[in-house]
mmCIF file of C-alpha atoms in Angstrom:
data_model
loop_
_atom_site.group_PDB
_atom_site.id
_atom_site.type_symbol
_atom_site.label_atom_id
_atom_site.label_comp_id
_atom_site.label_asym_id
_atom_site.label_seq_id
_atom_site.Cartn_x
_atom_site.Cartn_y
_atom_site.Cartn_z
ATOM 1 C CA UNK A 1 7.262 23.789 12.502
ATOM 2 C CA UNK A 2 3.684 22.761 13.186
ATOM 3 C CA UNK A 3 1.605 25.795 12.207
ATOM 4 C CA UNK A 4 -1.660 24.172 13.298
ATOM 5 C CA UNK A 5 -0.872 25.140 16.879
ATOM 6 C CA UNK A 6 -0.286 28.709 18.023
ATOM 7 C CA UNK A 7 1.526 29.944 21.123
ATOM 8 C CA UNK A 8 0.709 32.992 23.208
ATOM 9 C CA UNK A 9 3.212 35.757 23.921
ATOM 10 C CA UNK A 10 3.254 38.931 26.008
ATOM 11 C CA UNK A 11 5.718 41.819 26.200
ATOM 12 C CA UNK A 12 6.756 43.560 29.433
ATOM 13 C CA UNK A 13 8.717 46.742 28.753
ATOM 14 C CA UNK A 14 8.525 50.196 30.323
ATOM 15 C CA UNK A 15 9.387 52.138 27.145
ATOM 16 C CA UNK A 16 6.214 52.389 25.016
ATOM 17 C CA UNK A 17 8.019 52.824 21.680
ATOM 18 C CA UNK A 18 10.310 49.863 22.301
ATOM 19 C CA UNK A 19 7.357 47.769 23.456
ATOM 20 C CA UNK A 20 5.322 48.538 20.338
ATOM 21 C CA UNK A 21 8.340 47.914 18.131
ATOM 22 C CA UNK A 22 8.921 44.460 19.649
ATOM 23 C CA UNK A 23 5.287 43.482 19.114
ATOM 24 C CA UNK A 24 5.421 44.729 15.518
ATOM 25 C CA UNK A 25 8.639 42.800 14.837
ATOM 26 C CA UNK A 26 7.218 39.567 16.225
ATOM 27 C CA UNK A 27 3.983 39.848 14.295
ATOM 28 C CA UNK A 28 5.967 40.402 11.076
ATOM 29 C CA UNK A 29 7.931 37.151 11.429
ATOM 30 C CA UNK A 30 5.166 34.831 10.265
ATOM 31 C CA UNK A 31 5.544 32.495 13.239
ATOM 32 C CA UNK A 32 2.610 30.740 14.975
ATOM 33 C CA UNK A 33 2.605 33.294 17.784
ATOM 34 C CA UNK A 34 -0.429 35.170 19.072
ATOM 35 C CA UNK A 35 -0.133 38.498 20.893
ATOM 36 C CA UNK A 36 -1.939 38.388 24.246
ATOM 37 C CA UNK A 37 -1.066 41.701 25.859
ATOM 38 C CA UNK A 38 1.597 44.058 27.137
ATOM 39 C CA UNK A 39 2.635 45.696 30.403
ATOM 40 C CA UNK A 40 4.834 48.654 31.306
ATOM 41 C CA UNK A 41 6.136 47.366 34.656
ATOM 42 C CA UNK A 42 6.744 44.141 36.528
ATOM 43 C CA UNK A 43 3.677 44.353 38.754
ATOM 44 C CA UNK A 44 1.302 44.685 35.809
ATOM 45 C CA UNK A 45 3.370 42.083 34.006
ATOM 46 C CA UNK A 46 2.756 39.495 36.726
ATOM 47 C CA UNK A 47 -0.960 40.279 36.692
ATOM 48 C CA UNK A 48 -0.942 39.797 32.917
ATOM 49 C CA UNK A 49 0.851 36.473 33.291
ATOM 50 C CA UNK A 50 -1.818 35.261 35.717
ATOM 51 C CA UNK A 51 -4.579 36.377 33.379
ATOM 52 C CA UNK A 52 -3.216 34.987 30.102
ATOM 53 C CA UNK A 53 -0.735 32.254 31.183
ATOM 54 C CA UNK A 54 1.390 32.860 28.061
ATOM 55 C CA UNK A 55 3.787 30.393 26.494
ATOM 56 C CA UNK A 56 6.403 33.094 25.873
ATOM 57 C CA UNK A 57 7.339 36.240 27.801
ATOM 58 C CA UNK A 58 9.605 38.956 26.440
ATOM 59 C CA UNK A 59 10.606 41.207 29.319
ATOM 60 C CA UNK A 60 12.917 44.108 29.992
ATOM 61 C CA UNK A 61 15.359 43.552 32.836
ATOM 62 C CA UNK A 62 15.141 47.036 34.380
ATOM 63 C CA UNK A 63 11.680 48.395 35.116
ATOM 64 C CA UNK A 64 9.926 50.464 37.789
ATOM 65 C CA UNK A 65 7.969 48.968 40.744
ATOM 66 C CA UNK A 66 9.010 45.361 40.114
ATOM 67 C CA UNK A 67 11.948 44.606 37.862
ATOM 68 C CA UNK A 68 12.345 41.865 35.276
ATOM 69 C CA UNK A 69 14.329 39.659 37.632
ATOM 70 C CA UNK A 70 11.396 39.460 40.051
ATOM 71 C CA UNK A 71 9.052 38.663 37.176
ATOM 72 C CA UNK A 72 11.391 35.892 36.029
ATOM 73 C CA UNK A 73 11.618 34.352 39.507
ATOM 74 C CA UNK A 74 7.838 34.440 39.855
ATOM 75 C CA UNK A 75 7.199 32.847 36.466
ATOM 76 C CA UNK A 76 9.901 30.213 36.948
ATOM 77 C CA UNK A 77 8.330 29.216 40.263
ATOM 78 C CA UNK A 78 4.720 29.042 39.067
ATOM 79 C CA UNK A 79 5.014 28.303 35.345
ATOM 80 C CA UNK A 80 8.355 26.561 34.782
ATOM 81 C CA UNK A 81 7.549 25.565 31.192
ATOM 82 C CA UNK A 82 6.970 29.176 30.114
ATOM 83 C CA UNK A 83 9.837 30.419 27.962
ATOM 84 C CA UNK A 84 11.336 33.797 28.865
ATOM 85 C CA UNK A 85 13.422 36.133 26.729
ATOM 86 C CA UNK A 86 15.028 39.038 28.562
ATOM 87 C CA UNK A 87 16.045 42.347 27.045
ATOM 88 C CA UNK A 88 18.967 44.327 28.401
ATOM 89 C CA UNK A 89 21.386 47.138 27.607
ATOM 90 C CA UNK A 90 25.153 46.709 27.603
ATOM 91 C CA UNK A 91 25.442 48.311 31.043
ATOM 92 C CA UNK A 92 23.023 45.724 32.475
ATOM 93 C CA UNK A 93 24.981 42.646 31.423
ATOM 94 C CA UNK A 94 25.818 41.491 34.959
ATOM 95 C CA UNK A 95 22.158 41.837 35.889
ATOM 96 C CA UNK A 96 21.183 39.812 32.837
ATOM 97 C CA UNK A 97 23.645 37.072 33.843
ATOM 98 C CA UNK A 98 21.886 36.811 37.216
ATOM 99 C CA UNK A 99 18.558 36.448 35.417
ATOM 100 C CA UNK A 100 19.937 33.644 33.258
ATOM 101 C CA UNK A 101 20.253 31.511 36.394
ATOM 102 C CA UNK A 102 16.469 31.360 36.598
ATOM 103 C CA UNK A 103 15.584 29.217 33.589
ATOM 104 C CA UNK A 104 15.641 32.059 31.047
ATOM 105 C CA UNK A 105 15.775 30.837 27.461
ATOM 106 C CA UNK A 106 17.888 33.686 26.110
ATOM 107 C CA UNK A 107 18.741 37.334 26.527
ATOM 108 C CA UNK A 108 18.907 39.869 23.728
ATOM 109 C CA UNK A 109 20.842 43.113 23.856
ATOM 110 C CA UNK A 110 19.225 46.375 22.846
ATOM 111 C CA UNK A 111 18.820 47.617 20.191
ATOM 112 C CA UNK A 112 17.040 44.449 19.176
ATOM 113 C CA UNK A 113 18.049 42.867 15.873
ATOM 114 C CA UNK A 114 15.124 41.283 14.061
ATOM 115 C CA UNK A 115 17.126 38.242 12.942
ATOM 116 C CA UNK A 116 18.341 37.501 16.471
ATOM 117 C CA UNK A 117 14.794 37.793 17.788
ATOM 118 C CA UNK A 118 13.546 35.515 15.022
ATOM 119 C CA UNK A 119 16.193 32.829 15.696
ATOM 120 C CA UNK A 120 15.343 32.796 19.395
ATOM 121 C CA UNK A 121 11.614 32.564 18.784
ATOM 122 C CA UNK A 122 12.045 29.783 16.207
ATOM 123 C CA UNK A 123 13.976 27.758 18.820
ATOM 124 C CA UNK A 124 11.126 28.217 21.282
ATOM 125 C CA UNK A 125 8.411 27.365 18.762
ATOM 126 C CA UNK A 126 10.309 24.220 17.777
ATOM 127 C CA UNK A 127 10.527 23.241 21.451
ATOM 128 C CA UNK A 128 6.772 23.648 21.972
ATOM 129 C CA UNK A 129 5.973 21.870 18.689
ATOM 130 C CA UNK A 130 8.122 18.895 19.700
ATOM 131 C CA UNK A 131 6.501 18.785 23.130
ATOM 132 C CA UNK A 132 3.018 18.939 21.580
ATOM 133 C CA UNK A 133 3.907 16.085 19.261
ATOM 134 C CA UNK A 134 5.142 13.950 22.151
ATOM 135 C CA UNK A 135 1.947 14.597 24.090
ATOM 136 C CA UNK A 136 -0.241 13.727 21.088
ATOM 137 C CA UNK A 137 1.734 10.531 20.517
ATOM 138 C CA UNK A 138 1.404 9.522 24.144
ATOM 139 C CA UNK A 139 -2.292 10.358 24.118
ATOM 140 C CA UNK A 140 -2.823 8.179 21.037
ATOM 141 C CA UNK A 141 -0.879 5.300 22.592
ATOM 142 C CA UNK A 142 -1.971 5.628 26.200
ATOM 143 C CA UNK A 143 -4.471 2.754 26.140
ATOM 144 C CA UNK A 144 -1.861 0.455 24.594
ATOM 145 C CA UNK A 145 0.806 1.126 27.207
ATOM 146 C CA UNK A 146 1.597 -1.623 29.686
ATOM 147 C CA UNK A 147 2.120 -0.788 33.354
ATOM 148 C CA UNK A 148 5.857 -1.367 32.904
ATOM 149 C CA UNK A 149 5.926 1.129 30.032
ATOM 150 C CA UNK A 150 4.007 3.662 32.102
ATOM 151 C CA UNK A 151 6.469 3.179 34.964
ATOM 152 C CA UNK A 152 9.448 3.670 32.628
ATOM 153 C CA UNK A 153 7.817 6.800 31.216
ATOM 154 C CA UNK A 154 7.393 8.197 34.725
ATOM 155 C CA UNK A 155 10.971 7.419 35.756
ATOM 156 C CA UNK A 156 12.348 9.078 32.618
ATOM 157 C CA UNK A 157 10.130 12.106 33.183
ATOM 158 C CA UNK A 158 11.403 12.516 36.739
ATOM 159 C CA UNK A 159 15.037 12.060 35.693
ATOM 160 C CA UNK A 160 14.724 14.643 32.925
ATOM 161 C CA UNK A 161 12.759 17.217 34.933
ATOM 162 C CA UNK A 162 13.694 16.818 38.616
ATOM 163 C CA UNK A 163 15.366 20.243 38.586
ATOM 164 C CA UNK A 164 12.027 21.889 37.778
ATOM 165 C CA UNK A 165 8.982 22.478 39.961
ATOM 166 C CA UNK A 166 7.192 19.323 38.798
ATOM 167 C CA UNK A 167 4.621 17.019 40.321
ATOM 168 C CA UNK A 168 2.745 13.840 39.536
ATOM 169 C CA UNK A 169 -0.206 16.007 38.554
ATOM 170 C CA UNK A 170 1.807 17.797 35.874
ATOM 171 C CA UNK A 171 2.798 14.449 34.370
ATOM 172 C CA UNK A 172 -0.747 13.105 34.600
ATOM 173 C CA UNK A 173 -2.095 16.169 32.790
ATOM 174 C CA UNK A 174 0.507 15.721 30.048
ATOM 175 C CA UNK A 175 -0.172 12.088 29.182
ATOM 176 C CA UNK A 176 -3.853 11.732 29.911
ATOM 177 C CA UNK A 177 -3.849 9.292 32.835
ATOM 178 C CA UNK A 178 -5.285 10.119 36.226
ATOM 179 C CA UNK A 179 -2.905 11.069 39.005
ATOM 180 C CA UNK A 180 -4.290 8.267 41.159
ATOM 181 C CA UNK A 181 -3.697 5.612 38.497
ATOM 182 C CA UNK A 182 -0.111 6.716 37.892
ATOM 183 C CA UNK A 183 0.554 6.616 41.626
ATOM 184 C CA UNK A 184 -0.777 3.073 41.917
ATOM 185 C CA UNK A 185 1.250 1.833 38.935
ATOM 186 C CA UNK A 186 4.459 3.388 40.224
ATOM 187 C CA UNK A 187 4.024 2.087 43.756
ATOM 188 C CA UNK A 188 3.195 -1.409 42.494
ATOM 189 C CA UNK A 189 6.434 -1.659 40.500
ATOM 190 C CA UNK A 190 8.834 0.475 42.554
ATOM 191 C CA UNK A 191 7.419 -0.334 46.015
ATOM 192 C CA UNK A 192 7.496 3.366 46.835
ATOM 193 C CA UNK A 193 5.435 6.411 45.961
ATOM 194 C CA UNK A 194 6.372 8.689 43.043
ATOM 195 C CA UNK A 195 6.916 11.614 45.438
ATOM 196 C CA UNK A 196 9.349 9.579 47.542
ATOM 197 C CA UNK A 197 11.240 8.498 44.414
ATOM 198 C CA UNK A 198 11.462 12.097 43.190
ATOM 199 C CA UNK A 199 12.676 13.328 46.572
ATOM 200 C CA UNK A 200 15.329 10.603 46.750
ATOM 201 C CA UNK A 201 16.457 11.443 43.225
ATOM 202 C CA UNK A 202 16.789 15.119 44.106
ATOM 203 C CA UNK A 203 18.657 14.467 47.356
ATOM 204 C CA UNK A 204 21.095 12.112 45.635
ATOM 205 C CA UNK A 205 21.784 14.719 42.971
ATOM 206 C CA UNK A 206 22.267 17.342 45.685
ATOM 207 C CA UNK A 207 24.832 15.108 47.434
ATOM 208 C CA UNK A 208 26.881 14.923 44.249
ATOM 209 C CA UNK A 209 26.740 18.681 43.710
ATOM 210 C CA UNK A 210 27.692 19.444 47.322
ATOM 211 C CA UNK A 211 30.832 17.350 46.970
ATOM 212 C CA UNK A 212 31.694 18.363 43.423
ATOM 213 C CA UNK A 213 31.116 22.120 43.814
ATOM 214 C CA UNK A 214 32.334 22.947 47.295
ATOM 215 C CA UNK A 215 32.273 26.715 46.709
ATOM 216 C CA UNK A 216 28.696 26.810 45.434
ATOM 217 C CA UNK A 217 26.105 28.197 47.830
ATOM 218 C CA UNK A 218 23.831 25.590 49.382
ATOM 219 C CA UNK A 219 20.759 27.572 48.318
ATOM 220 C CA UNK A 220 21.935 27.476 44.701
ATOM 221 C CA UNK A 221 22.393 23.704 44.844
ATOM 222 C CA UNK A 222 18.862 23.438 46.206
ATOM 223 C CA UNK A 223 17.600 25.399 43.198
ATOM 224 C CA UNK A 224 19.505 23.131 40.812
ATOM 225 C CA UNK A 225 17.710 20.054 42.149
ATOM 226 C CA UNK A 226 14.240 21.560 42.222
ATOM 227 C CA UNK A 227 13.978 23.289 45.608
ATOM 228 C CA UNK A 228 13.433 27.030 45.284
ATOM 229 C CA UNK A 229 13.079 27.489 49.043
ATOM 230 C CA UNK A 230 16.515 27.084 50.692
ATOM 231 C CA UNK A 231 15.056 26.415 54.156
ATOM 232 C CA UNK A 232 12.774 23.678 52.829
ATOM 233 C CA UNK A 233 15.662 22.127 50.898
ATOM 234 C CA UNK A 234 17.797 21.959 54.050
ATOM 235 C CA UNK A 235 14.925 20.446 56.027
ATOM 236 C CA UNK A 236 14.226 17.737 53.434
ATOM 237 C CA UNK A 237 17.945 17.006 53.063
ATOM 238 C CA UNK A 238 18.346 16.537 56.824
ATOM 239 C CA UNK A 239 15.291 14.267 56.994
ATOM 240 C CA UNK A 240 16.946 11.949 54.467
ATOM 241 C CA UNK A 241 20.578 12.111 55.609
ATOM 242 C CA UNK A 242 20.397 13.178 59.286
ATOM 243 C CA UNK A 243 22.662 16.088 58.302
ATOM 244 C CA UNK A 244 22.183 19.548 56.896
ATOM 245 C CA UNK A 245 23.657 20.136 53.425
ATOM 246 C CA UNK A 246 26.552 22.071 54.974
ATOM 247 C CA UNK A 247 27.256 19.287 57.458
ATOM 248 C CA UNK A 248 27.171 16.708 54.677
ATOM 249 C CA UNK A 249 29.634 18.739 52.628
ATOM 250 C CA UNK A 250 32.003 19.060 55.600
ATOM 251 C CA UNK A 251 31.794 15.362 56.425
ATOM 252 C CA UNK A 252 32.733 14.397 52.884
ATOM 253 C CA UNK A 253 36.118 16.142 52.983
#
């Protein structure tokens, strides 16, 4: 692991003793993680997320005011690259399974075992280290990249991340080119804008899922291809196919 870079973490847990114990365990692991704060409920947790924008969130699943599931949905919508670990008791397993649908990295049952926590955090640190290395490599090479290489990089990025809440800006920030330049390069080679390509990619993936998983809710399929808002997904789908997702599924029988 690359110890030159550190990653921020916060803990959201309504039981003070458990919360302090988690923080103590993490700080004892010797990983490149920096404590950035704690919260005792989901509302304060979301405020803390907005203030610190952490790389890692460890959150309880059941809390007063605003539960862990709402926190997870909020973070997944606004900060999709943030890694989330949820904590749950045995009697909350079904609730934890629901949370796992929302881009959660892992869930850990209470009482928390130090080794399990360590293994999960090492996986996350390795992920961020690898991503940092890719970004540094791209930054070093950016002036040597041809327009064709930039285009290929963009296409691969969209194909690998279309299910997330991504944009051309997020890619531009990652590789050090301006959003405007990337748009011009893509349109020159593909004869269409990056946003149109991404939308077409998502709709095509949605078509496959609608046919392959006929019992899956349309809203869930929308989430799987990057649309968190079910109404917006249906509207975009109809604009591209002249049918709603449900109509498309019926017509394919």
